[in-house]
């Protein structure tokens, strides 16, 4: 490729004198006492002086701001004489109109054969842009500092413990309450120093859950005990959520430790009370049931229909009371870890059929059983019956219009799945998650026959004990399917 070049023009553009005059930086030469003896066009244009007004008339320090002048005389001049060169010192030069030009000066001393300084050649770099970036940067830094202080001020006002951690999960900030709770000597800590304040038995559980959250980038939600500064352990709910930046990366974690000690103590007191009360009630109510059964047997000797009616009603109410007390006793057993299973190989159809025929007879509901009659599983029959009866009774209680209840079961790999479906009102999605919690009841359900909100909780515990799973599918206006699975073999 051949280029058409105007050789004369090119020579002129790269001529040494042109390079000197039009360089992108200023050049100035001084006598050892600082008198200006030569300077280029670039510098003249920046400062707006004429050559005549400066050459041999002014010293370089005359162009500097007050502080700069002193520094130039006291530092720059002696230094250049001794060292022979100076690199990038920052000064402010005053332009002719009095405005300021921020510059960096680099200089070289020109010496004669005996080493005496004859002249000083200086390059002058305009750093106006850099200065304004620096100002912007400082402003941004100050704003960030202010925001950090506002966040810390707010965080210190919060009566619960809050903290942040870096992407690797190491704790890098804690609020005042955190410091007070553990009596940390200063805000100097890391994950292991904080982990040592976790109640010994809960430490591994926490660290495993935390590591898993960091690995998967998912929220942490765990209840553990923390040892306070007096060494007493108290229950806390630890929550942490990842902060994901615009590139989709987790750059920080925000966490809190909320004390649940009072709540847990109150629950425990309630559990203790319920345990004592239900045990105390069980004996007299069982004896009352015995008496009523006796009365039921002999009622035919008395023709009065009112008496018959009263005995029937009393029987129904005693049965209901016994079922409520049984629920409470079951919860006490679960709490005390005394829900024991007595497993044996069972034919699932026979089990379901027994439960259903009993309920069909008492309620008149139509219950359709569907499944392969050869399926078997290792289960505690009494407990699994309890779950199925609970599901069917709930369908009758909470979906009374649904005259057909379907009970289906199938074997799926190593599991047997059993489900109870009604065509009732269904349950709204946000409530589904809570159905298996202790004492949870859907408010405003139409049944006047509701229990204590313990039935499904007990079912969940029984299925958990069998190493199975439990759940529900439901659609408003269409109905619900409650299901559970059981391992087919032990
Ligand atoms: P309870 O022992 O008070 O009956 P459960 O734990 O058995 O409580 O049930 C919890 C809640 O689930 C009930 O308050 C009820 O509103 C709802 N529920 C259970 N089964 C059904 C169903 N088949 N259809 C609609 N709601 C139901």
XYZ file of C-alpha atoms and ligand atoms in Angstrom:
517
model
C 0.000 0.000 0.000
C 1.518 3.341 -0.965
C 0.655 6.514 0.977
C 0.626 9.941 -0.649
C 2.574 12.109 1.829
C 3.400 15.813 1.636
C 7.036 15.458 2.713
C 7.570 19.182 3.311
C 4.519 19.509 5.513
C 5.483 16.395 7.450
C 9.022 17.697 8.057
C 7.577 20.967 9.324
C 5.220 19.168 11.713
C 7.921 17.058 13.291
C 10.493 19.807 13.299
C 12.163 20.099 16.729
C 11.185 23.699 17.164
C 7.514 22.909 16.366
C 7.648 19.968 18.725
C 9.002 22.283 21.458
C 6.527 25.100 20.870
C 3.393 23.043 20.326
C 4.084 20.148 22.711
C 1.087 18.847 24.755
C 2.901 20.074 27.888
C 4.490 23.378 28.810
C 8.278 23.878 28.707
C 10.123 26.570 30.601
C 13.821 27.155 31.227
C 15.148 29.104 34.209
C 18.401 30.519 35.430
C 19.573 28.985 38.728
C 17.976 31.953 40.585
C 14.626 31.119 38.963
C 14.525 33.818 36.266
C 12.512 32.683 33.244
C 14.683 32.650 30.145
C 12.671 30.576 27.705
C 9.152 29.059 27.497
C 7.013 27.437 24.843
C 3.774 28.493 23.183
C 1.730 25.888 24.980
C 2.572 27.354 28.390
C 2.137 30.918 27.180
C -1.328 30.087 25.843
C -2.329 28.378 29.093
C -1.219 31.362 31.170
C -2.206 34.052 28.671
C 1.058 36.018 29.087
C 3.242 37.431 26.316
C 6.844 36.291 25.965
C 7.978 39.884 26.404
C 6.289 40.296 29.769
C 8.000 37.201 31.176
C 11.471 36.560 29.689
C 14.219 37.916 31.964
C 11.519 39.913 33.766
C 9.895 37.392 36.064
C 11.080 34.545 38.186
C 9.143 31.316 37.936
C 8.151 31.596 41.597
C 6.387 34.924 40.752
C 3.858 32.846 38.822
C 3.094 30.566 41.740
C 0.426 30.848 44.457
C 1.604 32.080 47.861
C 2.206 28.670 49.443
C 3.736 27.362 46.202
C 6.182 30.267 46.113
C 7.581 29.402 49.548
C 7.771 25.711 48.671
C 9.537 26.444 45.376
C 12.184 28.587 47.042
C 12.696 26.415 50.121
C 12.399 22.972 48.616
C 12.401 22.882 44.820
C 15.473 25.022 44.195
C 17.782 23.421 46.790
C 16.595 19.987 45.706
C 17.244 20.476 42.007
C 20.724 21.809 42.778
C 21.571 18.765 44.884
C 19.794 15.959 43.022
C 19.875 17.350 39.496
C 16.312 16.301 38.729
C 12.801 16.448 40.157
C 9.741 14.472 39.143
C 6.083 15.460 39.259
C 5.729 17.931 42.083
C 2.293 19.489 42.357
C 1.942 23.322 42.209
C -0.644 25.918 41.324
C 0.355 28.514 38.691
C -1.576 31.785 38.557
C -2.718 32.766 35.087
C -2.703 36.365 33.991
C -6.383 36.786 34.917
C -5.636 35.482 38.463
C -7.284 32.094 37.970
C -5.393 28.985 38.974
C -3.826 26.282 36.787
C -3.036 23.099 38.753
C 0.159 21.556 37.358
C 2.802 18.893 37.910
C 6.406 20.038 37.472
C 9.265 17.812 36.381
C 12.700 19.418 36.072
C 16.274 18.683 35.096
C 19.300 20.800 36.065
C 21.692 21.592 33.162
C 25.261 21.687 34.515
C 28.634 22.794 33.124
C 31.770 20.663 33.083
C 32.512 21.562 36.732
C 29.067 20.512 37.834
C 27.637 23.974 38.474
C 23.970 24.450 37.567
C 23.718 26.684 34.502
C 20.010 26.389 33.830
C 16.899 24.443 34.875
C 14.655 22.889 32.194
C 11.116 22.165 33.349
C 8.162 20.346 31.864
C 4.740 21.573 33.072
C 1.728 19.226 32.940
C -1.816 20.586 33.156
C -3.708 18.436 35.691
C -6.993 20.371 35.748
C -8.957 17.287 34.604
C -7.228 14.981 37.010
C -7.915 17.433 39.849
C -11.608 17.543 39.006
C -11.724 13.708 38.944
C -10.043 13.735 42.328
C -12.625 16.177 43.648
C -15.443 13.993 42.280
C -13.813 10.920 43.773
C -13.470 12.598 47.154
C -17.097 13.693 46.999
C -18.223 10.150 46.149
C -16.071 8.789 48.975
C -17.598 11.277 51.392
C -21.127 10.391 50.277
C -20.347 6.683 50.720
C -18.902 7.375 54.194
C -21.998 9.404 55.116
C -24.278 6.628 53.925
C -22.274 4.065 55.860
C -22.541 6.180 59.005
C -26.301 6.626 58.502
C -26.680 2.849 58.078
C -24.618 2.210 61.216
C -26.569 4.820 63.173
C -29.823 3.154 62.154
C -28.447 -0.333 62.777
C -27.328 0.667 66.289
C -30.837 1.908 67.099
C -32.349 -1.497 66.338
C -32.884 -3.483 69.539
C -32.151 -6.823 67.807
C -28.762 -8.073 66.620
C -27.962 -7.432 62.966
C -24.817 -8.148 60.971
C -23.341 -8.376 57.511
C -20.907 -10.869 56.005
C -18.773 -10.868 52.886
C -19.400 -13.179 49.921
C -17.367 -15.941 51.637
C -19.609 -15.787 54.678
C -17.131 -14.126 57.035
C -18.827 -11.617 59.340
C -17.596 -8.076 58.638
C -20.050 -5.831 60.501
C -22.179 -6.152 63.630
C -24.391 -3.555 65.309
C -24.217 -2.202 68.860
C -26.718 -4.745 70.231
C -24.550 -7.584 68.864
C -21.477 -6.173 70.627
C -23.457 -5.805 73.873
C -25.012 -9.280 73.743
C -21.663 -11.051 73.457
C -19.702 -8.315 75.205
C -17.240 -8.251 72.322
C -14.273 -6.134 73.455
C -14.216 -4.139 70.214
C -15.583 -4.506 66.750
C -12.822 -6.896 65.987
C -14.191 -10.344 65.160
C -14.599 -12.945 62.492
C -16.855 -15.905 61.851
C -14.961 -18.282 64.118
C -14.903 -15.889 67.082
C -18.683 -15.432 66.727
C -19.259 -19.163 66.122
C -17.553 -19.890 69.444
C -20.457 -18.039 71.126
C -23.014 -20.429 69.645
C -24.319 -22.978 72.149
C -22.036 -25.997 71.755
C -24.737 -28.462 70.676
C -26.070 -26.113 67.982
C -22.713 -24.998 66.537
C -22.291 -27.743 63.941
C -25.911 -27.444 62.827
C -25.444 -23.689 62.287
C -22.117 -23.951 60.471
C -23.459 -26.645 58.131
C -26.550 -24.585 57.311
C -24.467 -21.412 56.832
C -21.992 -23.170 54.541
C -24.851 -24.592 52.503
C -26.457 -21.117 52.156
C -23.135 -19.636 51.010
C -22.635 -22.475 48.532
C -26.143 -22.305 47.061
C -26.718 -18.551 47.546
C -30.001 -19.232 49.346
C -31.566 -17.622 52.430
C -30.556 -18.889 55.862
C -33.326 -19.588 58.380
C -32.381 -21.506 61.484
C -33.195 -21.534 65.177
C -30.234 -21.999 67.540
C -29.086 -21.019 71.020
C -26.525 -18.243 71.510
C -24.451 -17.854 74.682
C -24.776 -14.313 76.007
C -21.947 -12.469 77.764
C -22.939 -14.044 81.073
C -22.679 -17.513 79.555
C -26.443 -18.157 79.483
C -27.781 -19.661 76.287
C -30.891 -18.177 74.711
C -32.894 -19.239 71.656
C -32.565 -17.061 68.557
C -33.919 -17.188 65.046
C -31.001 -16.545 62.662
C -31.912 -15.221 59.257
C -29.628 -14.111 56.430
C -30.310 -13.097 52.855
C -27.763 -12.693 50.045
C -27.291 -9.332 48.318
C -27.001 -9.958 44.589
C -25.277 -7.284 42.493
C -26.130 -6.222 38.926
C -23.907 -8.970 37.503
C -25.953 -11.549 39.398
C -23.185 -12.265 41.923
C -23.617 -12.509 45.678
C -21.412 -9.751 47.080
C -22.729 -9.521 50.625
C -25.000 -11.141 53.203
C -27.374 -9.261 55.497
C -28.349 -11.094 58.656
C -30.257 -10.803 61.913
C -30.505 -12.771 65.162
C -33.952 -12.351 66.690
C -34.456 -13.537 70.236
C -37.182 -16.195 70.428
C -36.374 -17.139 73.998
C -39.567 -15.679 75.500
C -41.704 -17.187 72.779
C -40.115 -20.605 73.248
C -40.413 -20.398 77.025
C -44.090 -19.414 76.687
C -44.673 -22.352 74.311
C -42.934 -24.664 76.749
C -45.064 -23.394 79.636
C -48.141 -23.930 77.482
C -46.973 -27.443 76.520
C -46.315 -28.287 80.173
C -49.752 -27.048 81.180
C -51.454 -28.936 78.340
C -49.576 -32.097 79.210
C -50.612 -31.974 82.879
C -54.206 -30.922 82.138
C -54.781 -33.585 79.477
C -53.363 -36.345 81.675
C -55.555 -35.203 84.576
C -58.663 -35.045 82.356
C -58.167 -38.422 80.749
C -59.062 -40.556 83.800
C -62.380 -38.903 84.818
C -63.494 -38.607 81.194
C -62.772 -42.305 80.546
C -64.796 -43.213 83.598
C -67.593 -40.903 82.392
C -67.547 -42.667 79.029
C -67.831 -46.040 80.790
C -70.868 -44.827 82.735
C -72.478 -43.488 79.557
C -71.884 -46.756 77.728
C -73.639 -48.519 80.570
C -76.536 -46.071 80.388
C -76.674 -46.618 76.636
C -77.090 -50.319 77.197
C -79.880 -49.992 79.767
C -81.717 -47.081 78.141
C -84.117 -49.457 76.393
C -85.582 -50.303 79.801
C -86.822 -46.719 79.946
C -89.267 -45.759 77.225
C -88.862 -41.958 77.660
C -87.539 -40.762 74.201
C -86.082 -37.601 75.765
C -83.839 -39.754 77.934
C -82.679 -41.687 74.828
C -81.902 -38.431 73.058
C -79.991 -37.060 76.055
C -77.901 -40.219 76.408
C -77.057 -40.130 72.653
C -76.052 -36.483 72.830
C -73.968 -37.051 75.984
C -72.221 -39.961 74.249
C -71.417 -37.853 71.180
C -70.039 -35.033 73.308
C -67.964 -37.368 75.465
C -66.511 -38.943 72.298
C -65.619 -35.537 70.948
C -64.026 -34.534 74.277
C -62.040 -37.791 74.329
C -60.825 -37.157 70.779
C -59.670 -33.623 71.764
C -57.896 -34.947 74.854
C -56.266 -37.656 72.724
C -54.936 -34.980 70.382
C -53.437 -33.112 73.339
C -51.930 -36.286 74.769
C -50.446 -37.100 71.364
C -48.828 -33.658 71.201
C -47.350 -34.136 74.685
C -45.936 -37.487 73.588
C -44.428 -35.932 70.460
C -42.883 -33.109 72.513
C -41.363 -35.539 74.936
C -40.023 -37.659 72.059
C -42.279 -40.517 73.112
C -44.101 -41.213 69.892
C -43.088 -44.827 69.435
C -43.992 -46.987 66.445
C -44.929 -50.623 66.474
C -44.341 -51.579 62.840
C -45.459 -54.674 61.004
C -46.038 -55.737 57.398
C -49.535 -54.623 56.451
C -51.828 -54.828 53.427
C -52.710 -51.224 52.602
C -56.143 -51.990 51.157
C -57.282 -53.791 54.329
C -56.097 -50.902 56.453
C -57.895 -48.249 54.386
C -60.998 -50.386 54.052
C -61.254 -50.827 57.834
C -61.035 -47.058 58.425
C -63.524 -46.258 55.667
C -66.220 -48.771 56.503
C -66.240 -47.504 60.062
C -66.612 -43.865 58.937
C -69.118 -44.731 56.176
C -71.299 -46.452 58.700
C -71.216 -43.503 61.143
C -71.569 -40.618 58.676
C -73.284 -41.956 55.562
C -70.578 -40.415 53.307
C -69.632 -42.204 50.114
C -65.954 -43.194 50.218
C -64.373 -44.634 47.074
C -61.173 -46.640 47.521
C -58.910 -47.106 44.505
C -55.649 -49.040 44.395
C -53.894 -52.368 43.935
C -54.987 -54.696 46.749
C -51.617 -56.470 46.824
C -49.600 -53.435 47.975
C -47.977 -53.828 51.363
C -45.793 -51.671 53.597
C -44.059 -51.839 56.978
C -46.081 -49.542 59.213
C -47.575 -48.936 62.615
C -51.163 -49.739 61.643
C -52.786 -47.831 64.509
C -50.825 -44.657 63.718
C -51.362 -44.799 59.935
C -55.088 -45.445 60.529
C -55.057 -42.332 62.689
C -53.649 -40.296 59.753
C -56.141 -41.665 57.204
C -59.095 -41.161 59.570
C -57.908 -37.610 60.254
C -57.759 -36.833 56.511
C -61.222 -38.321 55.899
C -62.764 -36.674 58.983
C -61.295 -33.330 57.873
C -62.845 -33.828 54.425
C -66.196 -34.428 56.136
C -65.728 -31.481 58.535
C -64.307 -28.888 56.152
C -65.796 -30.047 52.837
C -69.260 -31.179 53.987
C -70.871 -30.597 50.575
C -68.512 -33.086 48.955
C -70.516 -36.277 49.371
C -67.899 -38.318 47.564
C -64.488 -38.734 49.159
C -61.843 -40.620 47.191
C -59.063 -42.568 48.853
C -56.399 -43.606 46.353
C -53.106 -45.412 46.852
C -50.287 -46.640 44.634
C -46.766 -47.940 44.788
C -44.193 -45.675 43.238
C -40.697 -47.136 43.250
C -39.769 -47.675 46.875
C -42.707 -45.683 48.199
C -46.397 -46.161 48.747
C -48.445 -42.996 48.272
C -51.880 -42.620 49.865
C -54.146 -39.659 49.111
C -57.569 -38.457 50.221
C -59.445 -36.157 47.834
C -62.570 -34.110 48.376
C -64.443 -31.769 46.052
C -64.922 -29.164 48.796
C -64.148 -25.430 48.984
C -60.351 -25.850 48.819
C -57.754 -23.869 50.767
C -56.050 -20.643 49.639
C -52.384 -21.120 48.617
C -50.844 -18.840 51.284
C -52.424 -20.991 54.028
C -51.268 -24.328 52.647
C -47.737 -23.970 54.044
C -49.024 -23.601 57.590
C -51.573 -26.423 57.693
C -49.169 -28.901 59.290
C -48.029 -26.480 62.006
C -49.023 -26.925 65.608
C -52.313 -25.170 66.590
C -52.790 -23.822 63.050
C -56.399 -23.449 61.949
C -57.722 -21.733 58.863
C -59.733 -18.784 60.148
C -63.352 -18.364 59.032
C -63.705 -21.946 57.909
C -67.351 -22.841 57.936
C -67.122 -25.869 60.201
C -68.611 -25.468 63.645
C -66.959 -28.719 64.558
C -63.296 -27.695 64.296
C -60.696 -29.234 66.602
C -57.638 -27.605 68.150
C -55.557 -27.255 65.005
C -53.522 -30.297 66.045
C -54.818 -33.049 63.743
C -52.569 -32.393 60.743
C -49.593 -31.595 62.978
C -49.909 -35.004 64.627
C -50.308 -36.643 61.181
C -47.107 -34.927 59.998
C -45.190 -36.172 63.050
C -46.463 -39.739 62.553
C -45.423 -39.707 58.882
C -42.059 -38.136 59.786
C -41.503 -41.023 62.221
C -42.189 -43.448 59.351
C -39.574 -41.599 57.206
C -42.314 -40.581 54.792
C -43.489 -37.276 53.362
C -46.774 -35.450 53.786
C -48.427 -32.669 51.791
C -51.495 -31.146 50.250
C -52.653 -29.919 46.848
C -55.642 -27.646 46.843
C -57.484 -25.257 44.572
C -60.096 -22.800 45.770
C -63.558 -23.849 44.628
C -62.333 -27.241 43.361
C -61.265 -29.237 46.400
C -58.234 -30.621 48.195
C -56.018 -33.673 48.101
C -54.122 -34.519 51.272
C -51.397 -37.120 50.695
C -48.545 -38.937 52.401
C -45.896 -41.425 51.374
C -44.393 -44.373 53.247
C -41.318 -46.418 52.462
C -42.614 -49.730 51.065
C -39.900 -51.717 52.839
C -38.111 -51.176 56.126
P -58.267 -29.502 63.485
O -57.676 -30.570 64.363
O -58.614 -28.236 64.207
O -59.331 -29.991 62.582
P -56.264 -29.791 61.478
O -54.824 -29.663 61.826
O -56.790 -31.168 61.223
O -57.071 -29.016 62.579
O -56.548 -28.887 60.180
C -56.024 -27.581 60.113
C -56.871 -26.702 59.224
O -56.838 -27.222 57.915
C -58.327 -26.671 59.616
O -58.544 -25.507 60.411
C -59.067 -26.588 58.300
O -59.477 -25.254 58.085
C -58.055 -26.953 57.239
N -58.435 -28.176 56.512
C -58.036 -29.438 56.803
N -58.553 -30.311 55.918
C -59.280 -29.599 55.047
C -60.063 -29.932 53.872
N -60.191 -31.190 53.452
N -60.662 -28.896 53.228
C -60.549 -27.641 53.633
N -59.827 -27.269 54.733
C -59.214 -28.225 55.424
